[in-house]
Amino acid sequence: MTMAPRLRKAVLTTHVATSVGWLGAVAAYLALDTTATVSQDVPTARAAYVAMDVTVSYVIVPLALTSVLIGIINALGTSWGLFRHYWVLMKLLLTLVATGVLLLEAPTVDALADRAASGADPRQLPGTLAHSIGGLAVLLAIIILSVYKPRGMTRYGWRRSASTRPSLSATR
Amino acid sequence: MADPSPTDDTGPEPGRPTPPRMPGWVKVSGAVLILVIVAIVLVMVLGDGDHEPGRHG
């Protein structure tokens, strides 16, 4: 089922906004994470951990979930489909992995913020640099796929295309 | 960001019996992804739990 052009553009706009917003929020989170990990100033490190928790809970998680949902709607509502082209399929897999890791890591970030805010020495806390750097890399890969759309149709997509494409002899 | 037509993909034309092969970039990306996931799992399984707070204490 293909969406009407105006609805398709509205959905695409929402998907782009949430996806790029997700990338920007993770970049900001990486800055906070780096500060929390390397800073030797206790108040600064403590504030960074608290800000990390706020960023994850109120910005990154909502944007990620919205991006996934709108992305699926966007794919299903256009002729690209969700499983017909490898670039779409790869985007879906990467997004689901990134979102899954995010949801698993969010409680850890919350726990670190609670420890930092409760008076513990924030310089002793481990930070989450591996996750934030990895997450940023995955999101960059997703955006590259979105822009370049490398060619490659899945077998399913090829079968769907073969069943719906009109015969060339009928148009000449 | 307009959507270009998805109708000009590489691969055999519909109607030919042979479906398109998996592109090289998919094979490479998939292999890299699998290696990364395996590496992450190994680190988690073989690590000594040094993510606990107070590891420097």
PDB file of C-alpha atoms in Angstrom:
ATOM      1  CA  MET A   1       0.000   0.000   0.000  1.00  0.00           C
ATOM      2  CA  THR A   2       1.663   3.245  -1.163  1.00  0.00           C
ATOM      3  CA  MET A   3       1.015   6.487   0.696  1.00  0.00           C
ATOM      4  CA  ALA A   4      -0.250   9.588  -1.050  1.00  0.00           C
ATOM      5  CA  PRO A   5       2.596  11.973  -1.974  1.00  0.00           C
ATOM      6  CA  ARG A   6       1.838  14.597   0.653  1.00  0.00           C
ATOM      7  CA  LEU A   7       1.525  12.025   3.429  1.00  0.00           C
ATOM      8  CA  ARG A   8       4.692  10.305   2.202  1.00  0.00           C
ATOM      9  CA  LYS A   9       6.634  13.561   2.392  1.00  0.00           C
ATOM     10  CA  ALA A  10       5.294  14.278   5.879  1.00  0.00           C
ATOM     11  CA  VAL A  11       6.305  10.802   7.069  1.00  0.00           C
ATOM     12  CA  LEU A  12       9.716  11.084   5.382  1.00  0.00           C
ATOM     13  CA  THR A  13      10.302  14.494   6.946  1.00  0.00           C
ATOM     14  CA  THR A  14       9.460  13.120  10.383  1.00  0.00           C
ATOM     15  CA  HIS A  15      11.732  10.148   9.850  1.00  0.00           C
ATOM     16  CA  VAL A  16      14.654  12.319   8.733  1.00  0.00           C
ATOM     17  CA  ALA A  17      14.128  14.756  11.621  1.00  0.00           C
ATOM     18  CA  THR A  18      14.025  12.030  14.272  1.00  0.00           C
ATOM     19  CA  SER A  19      16.903  10.064  12.772  1.00  0.00           C
ATOM     20  CA  VAL A  20      19.241  13.028  12.397  1.00  0.00           C
ATOM     21  CA  GLY A  21      18.098  14.283  15.797  1.00  0.00           C
ATOM     22  CA  TRP A  22      19.055  10.906  17.232  1.00  0.00           C
ATOM     23  CA  LEU A  23      22.513  11.222  15.692  1.00  0.00           C
ATOM     24  CA  GLY A  24      22.939  14.743  17.082  1.00  0.00           C
ATOM     25  CA  ALA A  25      21.790  13.703  20.533  1.00  0.00           C
ATOM     26  CA  VAL A  26      24.275  10.831  20.581  1.00  0.00           C
ATOM     27  CA  ALA A  27      27.052  13.230  19.551  1.00  0.00           C
ATOM     28  CA  ALA A  28      26.123  15.479  22.478  1.00  0.00           C
ATOM     29  CA  TYR A  29      25.967  12.438  24.756  1.00  0.00           C
ATOM     30  CA  LEU A  30      29.461  11.443  23.598  1.00  0.00           C
ATOM     31  CA  ALA A  31      30.747  14.868  24.640  1.00  0.00           C
ATOM     32  CA  LEU A  32      29.209  14.433  28.091  1.00  0.00           C
ATOM     33  CA  ASP A  33      30.485  10.864  28.344  1.00  0.00           C
ATOM     34  CA  THR A  34      34.013  11.978  27.471  1.00  0.00           C
ATOM     35  CA  THR A  35      33.813  14.740  30.063  1.00  0.00           C
ATOM     36  CA  ALA A  36      32.545  12.325  32.713  1.00  0.00           C
ATOM     37  CA  THR A  37      35.316   9.850  31.943  1.00  0.00           C
ATOM     38  CA  VAL A  38      38.355  12.150  31.730  1.00  0.00           C
ATOM     39  CA  SER A  39      37.493  15.084  33.957  1.00  0.00           C
ATOM     40  CA  GLN A  40      39.325  15.211  37.263  1.00  0.00           C
ATOM     41  CA  ASP A  41      37.031  17.955  38.569  1.00  0.00           C
ATOM     42  CA  VAL A  42      34.452  16.246  40.792  1.00  0.00           C
ATOM     43  CA  PRO A  43      31.540  18.683  40.281  1.00  0.00           C
ATOM     44  CA  THR A  44      32.070  18.653  36.515  1.00  0.00           C
ATOM     45  CA  ALA A  45      32.184  14.878  36.305  1.00  0.00           C
ATOM     46  CA  ARG A  46      29.144  14.570  38.556  1.00  0.00           C
ATOM     47  CA  ALA A  47      27.166  17.033  36.450  1.00  0.00           C
ATOM     48  CA  ALA A  48      28.177  15.215  33.280  1.00  0.00           C
ATOM     49  CA  TYR A  49      26.793  11.892  34.534  1.00  0.00           C
ATOM     50  CA  VAL A  50      23.507  13.510  35.520  1.00  0.00           C
ATOM     51  CA  ALA A  51      23.273  15.230  32.143  1.00  0.00           C
ATOM     52  CA  MET A  52      23.984  11.924  30.396  1.00  0.00           C
ATOM     53  CA  ASP A  53      21.004  10.354  32.149  1.00  0.00           C
ATOM     54  CA  VAL A  54      18.711  13.240  31.218  1.00  0.00           C
ATOM     55  CA  THR A  55      19.884  13.126  27.600  1.00  0.00           C
ATOM     56  CA  VAL A  56      19.320   9.385  27.268  1.00  0.00           C
ATOM     57  CA  SER A  57      15.974   9.281  29.046  1.00  0.00           C
ATOM     58  CA  TYR A  58      14.312  12.340  27.546  1.00  0.00           C
ATOM     59  CA  VAL A  59      15.969  12.767  24.164  1.00  0.00           C
ATOM     60  CA  ILE A  60      17.799   9.733  22.814  1.00  0.00           C
ATOM     61  CA  VAL A  61      15.339   6.966  23.726  1.00  0.00           C
ATOM     62  CA  PRO A  62      12.224   8.846  22.473  1.00  0.00           C
ATOM     63  CA  LEU A  63      13.981   9.827  19.252  1.00  0.00           C
ATOM     64  CA  ALA A  64      15.257   6.293  18.687  1.00  0.00           C
ATOM     65  CA  LEU A  65      11.871   4.659  19.193  1.00  0.00           C
ATOM     66  CA  THR A  66      10.145   7.244  17.026  1.00  0.00           C
ATOM     67  CA  SER A  67      12.751   6.882  14.307  1.00  0.00           C
ATOM     68  CA  VAL A  68      12.295   3.103  14.224  1.00  0.00           C
ATOM     69  CA  LEU A  69       8.520   3.301  14.117  1.00  0.00           C
ATOM     70  CA  ILE A  70       8.330   6.060  11.515  1.00  0.00           C
ATOM     71  CA  GLY A  71      11.053   4.387   9.477  1.00  0.00           C
ATOM     72  CA  ILE A  72       9.047   1.178   9.253  1.00  0.00           C
ATOM     73  CA  ILE A  73       5.912   3.105   8.290  1.00  0.00           C
ATOM     74  CA  ASN A  74       7.900   5.067   5.728  1.00  0.00           C
ATOM     75  CA  ALA A  75       9.321   1.933   4.128  1.00  0.00           C
ATOM     76  CA  LEU A  76       6.036   0.067   4.038  1.00  0.00           C
ATOM     77  CA  GLY A  77       4.238   3.082   2.597  1.00  0.00           C
ATOM     78  CA  THR A  78       6.545   3.504  -0.384  1.00  0.00           C
ATOM     79  CA  SER A  79       7.596   1.337  -3.298  1.00  0.00           C
ATOM     80  CA  TRP A  80      10.940   0.721  -1.577  1.00  0.00           C
ATOM     81  CA  GLY A  81       9.260  -1.623   0.888  1.00  0.00           C
ATOM     82  CA  LEU A  82      10.843  -3.010   4.018  1.00  0.00           C
ATOM     83  CA  PHE A  83      12.371  -6.233   2.683  1.00  0.00           C
ATOM     84  CA  ARG A  84      12.744  -5.614  -1.053  1.00  0.00           C
ATOM     85  CA  HIS A  85      16.065  -3.795  -1.091  1.00  0.00           C
ATOM     86  CA  TYR A  86      19.198  -4.663   0.822  1.00  0.00           C
ATOM     87  CA  TRP A  87      19.944  -1.093   1.847  1.00  0.00           C
ATOM     88  CA  VAL A  88      16.536  -0.817   3.552  1.00  0.00           C
ATOM     89  CA  LEU A  89      16.935  -4.225   5.172  1.00  0.00           C
ATOM     90  CA  MET A  90      20.417  -3.370   6.415  1.00  0.00           C
ATOM     91  CA  LYS A  91      19.143  -0.064   7.806  1.00  0.00           C
ATOM     92  CA  LEU A  92      16.381  -1.881   9.635  1.00  0.00           C
ATOM     93  CA  LEU A  93      18.789  -4.412  11.162  1.00  0.00           C
ATOM     94  CA  LEU A  94      21.289  -1.761  12.237  1.00  0.00           C
ATOM     95  CA  THR A  95      18.540   0.413  13.711  1.00  0.00           C
ATOM     96  CA  LEU A  96      17.032  -2.467  15.647  1.00  0.00           C
ATOM     97  CA  VAL A  97      20.463  -3.447  17.006  1.00  0.00           C
ATOM     98  CA  ALA A  98      21.240   0.156  17.967  1.00  0.00           C
ATOM     99  CA  THR A  99      17.865   0.587  19.649  1.00  0.00           C
ATOM    100  CA  GLY A 100      18.168  -2.720  21.490  1.00  0.00           C
ATOM    101  CA  VAL A 101      21.602  -1.864  22.858  1.00  0.00           C
ATOM    102  CA  LEU A 102      20.327   1.600  23.809  1.00  0.00           C
ATOM    103  CA  LEU A 103      17.403   0.198  25.786  1.00  0.00           C
ATOM    104  CA  LEU A 104      19.699  -2.295  27.532  1.00  0.00           C
ATOM    105  CA  GLU A 105      22.247   0.403  28.394  1.00  0.00           C
ATOM    106  CA  ALA A 106      19.775   3.081  29.565  1.00  0.00           C
ATOM    107  CA  PRO A 107      19.378   1.582  33.066  1.00  0.00           C
ATOM    108  CA  THR A 108      23.166   1.521  33.429  1.00  0.00           C
ATOM    109  CA  VAL A 109      23.348   5.227  32.600  1.00  0.00           C
ATOM    110  CA  ASP A 110      20.606   5.894  35.131  1.00  0.00           C
ATOM    111  CA  ALA A 111      22.467   3.902  37.783  1.00  0.00           C
ATOM    112  CA  LEU A 112      25.702   5.785  37.085  1.00  0.00           C
ATOM    113  CA  ALA A 113      23.882   9.117  37.406  1.00  0.00           C
ATOM    114  CA  ASP A 114      22.320   8.025  40.691  1.00  0.00           C
ATOM    115  CA  ARG A 115      25.728   6.994  42.047  1.00  0.00           C
ATOM    116  CA  ALA A 116      27.307  10.246  40.939  1.00  0.00           C
ATOM    117  CA  ALA A 117      24.496  12.333  42.418  1.00  0.00           C
ATOM    118  CA  SER A 118      24.487  10.404  45.688  1.00  0.00           C
ATOM    119  CA  GLY A 119      27.945  11.597  46.648  1.00  0.00           C
ATOM    120  CA  ALA A 120      30.136   8.823  45.269  1.00  0.00           C
ATOM    121  CA  ASP A 121      33.364   9.937  43.615  1.00  0.00           C
ATOM    122  CA  PRO A 122      32.322  10.257  39.950  1.00  0.00           C
ATOM    123  CA  ARG A 123      35.954   9.886  38.865  1.00  0.00           C
ATOM    124  CA  GLN A 124      35.759   6.263  39.939  1.00  0.00           C
ATOM    125  CA  LEU A 125      32.779   5.510  37.707  1.00  0.00           C
ATOM    126  CA  PRO A 126      33.457   3.658  34.427  1.00  0.00           C
ATOM    127  CA  GLY A 127      31.538   5.769  31.921  1.00  0.00           C
ATOM    128  CA  THR A 128      29.990   4.361  28.738  1.00  0.00           C
ATOM    129  CA  LEU A 129      32.415   5.497  26.057  1.00  0.00           C
ATOM    130  CA  ALA A 130      32.451   2.192  24.203  1.00  0.00           C
ATOM    131  CA  HIS A 131      28.689   2.285  23.788  1.00  0.00           C
ATOM    132  CA  SER A 132      28.488   5.937  22.807  1.00  0.00           C
ATOM    133  CA  ILE A 133      31.281   5.645  20.231  1.00  0.00           C
ATOM    134  CA  GLY A 134      29.834   2.417  18.856  1.00  0.00           C
ATOM    135  CA  GLY A 135      26.361   3.888  18.723  1.00  0.00           C
ATOM    136  CA  LEU A 136      27.590   6.949  16.860  1.00  0.00           C
ATOM    137  CA  ALA A 137      29.368   4.745  14.317  1.00  0.00           C
ATOM    138  CA  VAL A 138      26.234   2.676  13.724  1.00  0.00           C
ATOM    139  CA  LEU A 139      24.099   5.777  13.255  1.00  0.00           C
ATOM    140  CA  LEU A 140      26.598   7.206  10.770  1.00  0.00           C
ATOM    141  CA  ALA A 141      26.457   3.935   8.826  1.00  0.00           C
ATOM    142  CA  ILE A 142      22.666   4.144   8.793  1.00  0.00           C
ATOM    143  CA  ILE A 143      22.728   7.686   7.434  1.00  0.00           C
ATOM    144  CA  ILE A 144      25.247   6.714   4.749  1.00  0.00           C
ATOM    145  CA  LEU A 145      22.927   3.907   3.645  1.00  0.00           C
ATOM    146  CA  SER A 146      20.008   6.342   3.568  1.00  0.00           C
ATOM    147  CA  VAL A 147      21.786   8.803   1.301  1.00  0.00           C
ATOM    148  CA  TYR A 148      23.699   6.487  -1.017  1.00  0.00           C
ATOM    149  CA  LYS A 149      21.048   3.723  -1.203  1.00  0.00           C
ATOM    150  CA  PRO A 150      23.480   1.112  -2.591  1.00  0.00           C
ATOM    151  CA  ARG A 151      21.921  -1.120  -5.189  1.00  0.00           C
ATOM    152  CA  GLY A 152      20.755  -4.632  -4.550  1.00  0.00           C
ATOM    153  CA  MET A 153      17.322  -6.182  -4.573  1.00  0.00           C
ATOM    154  CA  THR A 154      16.482  -9.117  -2.351  1.00  0.00           C
ATOM    155  CA  ARG A 155      14.959 -12.264  -3.781  1.00  0.00           C
ATOM    156  CA  TYR A 156      11.669 -11.273  -2.196  1.00  0.00           C
ATOM    157  CA  GLY A 157      11.852  -7.848  -3.781  1.00  0.00           C
ATOM    158  CA  TRP A 158      12.731  -9.332  -7.138  1.00  0.00           C
ATOM    159  CA  ARG A 159       9.738 -11.675  -6.993  1.00  0.00           C
ATOM    160  CA  ARG A 160       7.443  -8.799  -6.009  1.00  0.00           C
ATOM    161  CA  SER A 161       8.808  -6.645  -8.779  1.00  0.00           C
ATOM    162  CA  ALA A 162       8.373  -9.431 -11.312  1.00  0.00           C
ATOM    163  CA  SER A 163       4.765  -9.968 -10.319  1.00  0.00           C
ATOM    164  CA  THR A 164       3.803  -6.282 -10.424  1.00  0.00           C
ATOM    165  CA  ARG A 165       5.842  -4.894 -13.319  1.00  0.00           C
ATOM    166  CA  PRO A 166       3.772  -4.622 -16.527  1.00  0.00           C
ATOM    167  CA  SER A 167       4.950  -6.429 -19.614  1.00  0.00           C
ATOM    168  CA  LEU A 168       7.261  -4.277 -21.775  1.00  0.00           C
ATOM    169  CA  SER A 169       5.547  -5.434 -24.947  1.00  0.00           C
ATOM    170  CA  ALA A 170       2.295  -3.886 -23.751  1.00  0.00           C
ATOM    171  CA  THR A 171       3.803  -0.383 -23.584  1.00  0.00           C
ATOM    172  CA  ARG A 172       5.584  -0.248 -26.941  1.00  0.00           C
TER     173      ARG A 172
ATOM    174  CA  MET B   1      15.708  14.118   0.348  1.00  0.00           C
ATOM    175  CA  ALA B   2      13.620  12.764  -2.502  1.00  0.00           C
ATOM    176  CA  ASP B   3      13.163   9.095  -3.053  1.00  0.00           C
ATOM    177  CA  PRO B   4      14.650   8.038  -6.371  1.00  0.00           C
ATOM    178  CA  SER B   5      12.834   5.403  -8.275  1.00  0.00           C
ATOM    179  CA  PRO B   6      13.561   1.940  -6.946  1.00  0.00           C
ATOM    180  CA  THR B   7      12.886   0.401 -10.318  1.00  0.00           C
ATOM    181  CA  ASP B   8      16.373   0.613 -11.763  1.00  0.00           C
ATOM    182  CA  ASP B   9      18.149  -1.836  -9.489  1.00  0.00           C
ATOM    183  CA  THR B  10      20.833  -4.100 -10.850  1.00  0.00           C
ATOM    184  CA  GLY B  11      20.119  -7.708 -11.423  1.00  0.00           C
ATOM    185  CA  PRO B  12      18.301  -9.753 -14.003  1.00  0.00           C
ATOM    186  CA  GLU B  13      15.087  -8.334 -15.396  1.00  0.00           C
ATOM    187  CA  PRO B  14      11.889  -9.749 -13.962  1.00  0.00           C
ATOM    188  CA  GLY B  15      10.726 -12.675 -15.937  1.00  0.00           C
ATOM    189  CA  ARG B  16      14.179 -14.214 -16.180  1.00  0.00           C
ATOM    190  CA  PRO B  17      14.420 -17.328 -14.072  1.00  0.00           C
ATOM    191  CA  THR B  18      17.524 -16.380 -12.097  1.00  0.00           C
ATOM    192  CA  PRO B  19      17.033 -14.001  -9.139  1.00  0.00           C
ATOM    193  CA  PRO B  20      19.680 -11.362  -8.490  1.00  0.00           C
ATOM    194  CA  ARG B  21      22.779 -12.286  -6.552  1.00  0.00           C
ATOM    195  CA  MET B  22      23.524 -10.754  -3.189  1.00  0.00           C
ATOM    196  CA  PRO B  23      25.686  -7.645  -3.796  1.00  0.00           C
ATOM    197  CA  GLY B  24      29.252  -7.625  -2.590  1.00  0.00           C
ATOM    198  CA  TRP B  25      28.691  -4.732  -0.200  1.00  0.00           C
ATOM    199  CA  VAL B  26      25.988  -6.734   1.607  1.00  0.00           C
ATOM    200  CA  LYS B  27      28.319  -9.717   2.029  1.00  0.00           C
ATOM    201  CA  VAL B  28      31.153  -7.534   3.335  1.00  0.00           C
ATOM    202  CA  SER B  29      28.891  -5.517   5.631  1.00  0.00           C
ATOM    203  CA  GLY B  30      27.240  -8.644   6.955  1.00  0.00           C
ATOM    204  CA  ALA B  31      30.592 -10.272   7.652  1.00  0.00           C
ATOM    205  CA  VAL B  32      31.855  -7.173   9.462  1.00  0.00           C
ATOM    206  CA  LEU B  33      28.659  -6.976  11.491  1.00  0.00           C
ATOM    207  CA  ILE B  34      28.908 -10.619  12.499  1.00  0.00           C
ATOM    208  CA  LEU B  35      32.560 -10.205  13.498  1.00  0.00           C
ATOM    209  CA  VAL B  36      31.713  -7.150  15.601  1.00  0.00           C
ATOM    210  CA  ILE B  37      28.852  -8.957  17.343  1.00  0.00           C
ATOM    211  CA  VAL B  38      31.057 -11.975  18.046  1.00  0.00           C
ATOM    212  CA  ALA B  39      33.786  -9.698  19.410  1.00  0.00           C
ATOM    213  CA  ILE B  40      31.290  -7.931  21.670  1.00  0.00           C
ATOM    214  CA  VAL B  41      29.930 -11.223  22.963  1.00  0.00           C
ATOM    215  CA  LEU B  42      33.459 -12.525  23.619  1.00  0.00           C
ATOM    216  CA  VAL B  43      34.383  -9.376  25.526  1.00  0.00           C
ATOM    217  CA  MET B  44      31.230  -9.671  27.606  1.00  0.00           C
ATOM    218  CA  VAL B  45      31.753 -13.375  28.315  1.00  0.00           C
ATOM    219  CA  LEU B  46      35.521 -13.316  28.901  1.00  0.00           C
ATOM    220  CA  GLY B  47      35.701  -9.925  30.597  1.00  0.00           C
ATOM    221  CA  ASP B  48      36.310  -9.679  34.291  1.00  0.00           C
ATOM    222  CA  GLY B  49      33.330  -7.455  34.971  1.00  0.00           C
ATOM    223  CA  ASP B  50      35.395  -4.302  35.062  1.00  0.00           C
ATOM    224  CA  HIS B  51      32.358  -2.170  34.348  1.00  0.00           C
ATOM    225  CA  GLU B  52      31.423  -2.209  37.991  1.00  0.00           C
ATOM    226  CA  PRO B  53      31.715   1.108  39.821  1.00  0.00           C
ATOM    227  CA  GLY B  54      34.800   1.411  41.963  1.00  0.00           C
ATOM    228  CA  ARG B  55      37.019  -0.576  39.629  1.00  0.00           C
ATOM    229  CA  HIS B  56      39.725   2.030  40.127  1.00  0.00           C
ATOM    230  CA  GLY B  57      39.357   1.934  43.901  1.00  0.00           C
TER     231      GLY B  57
END
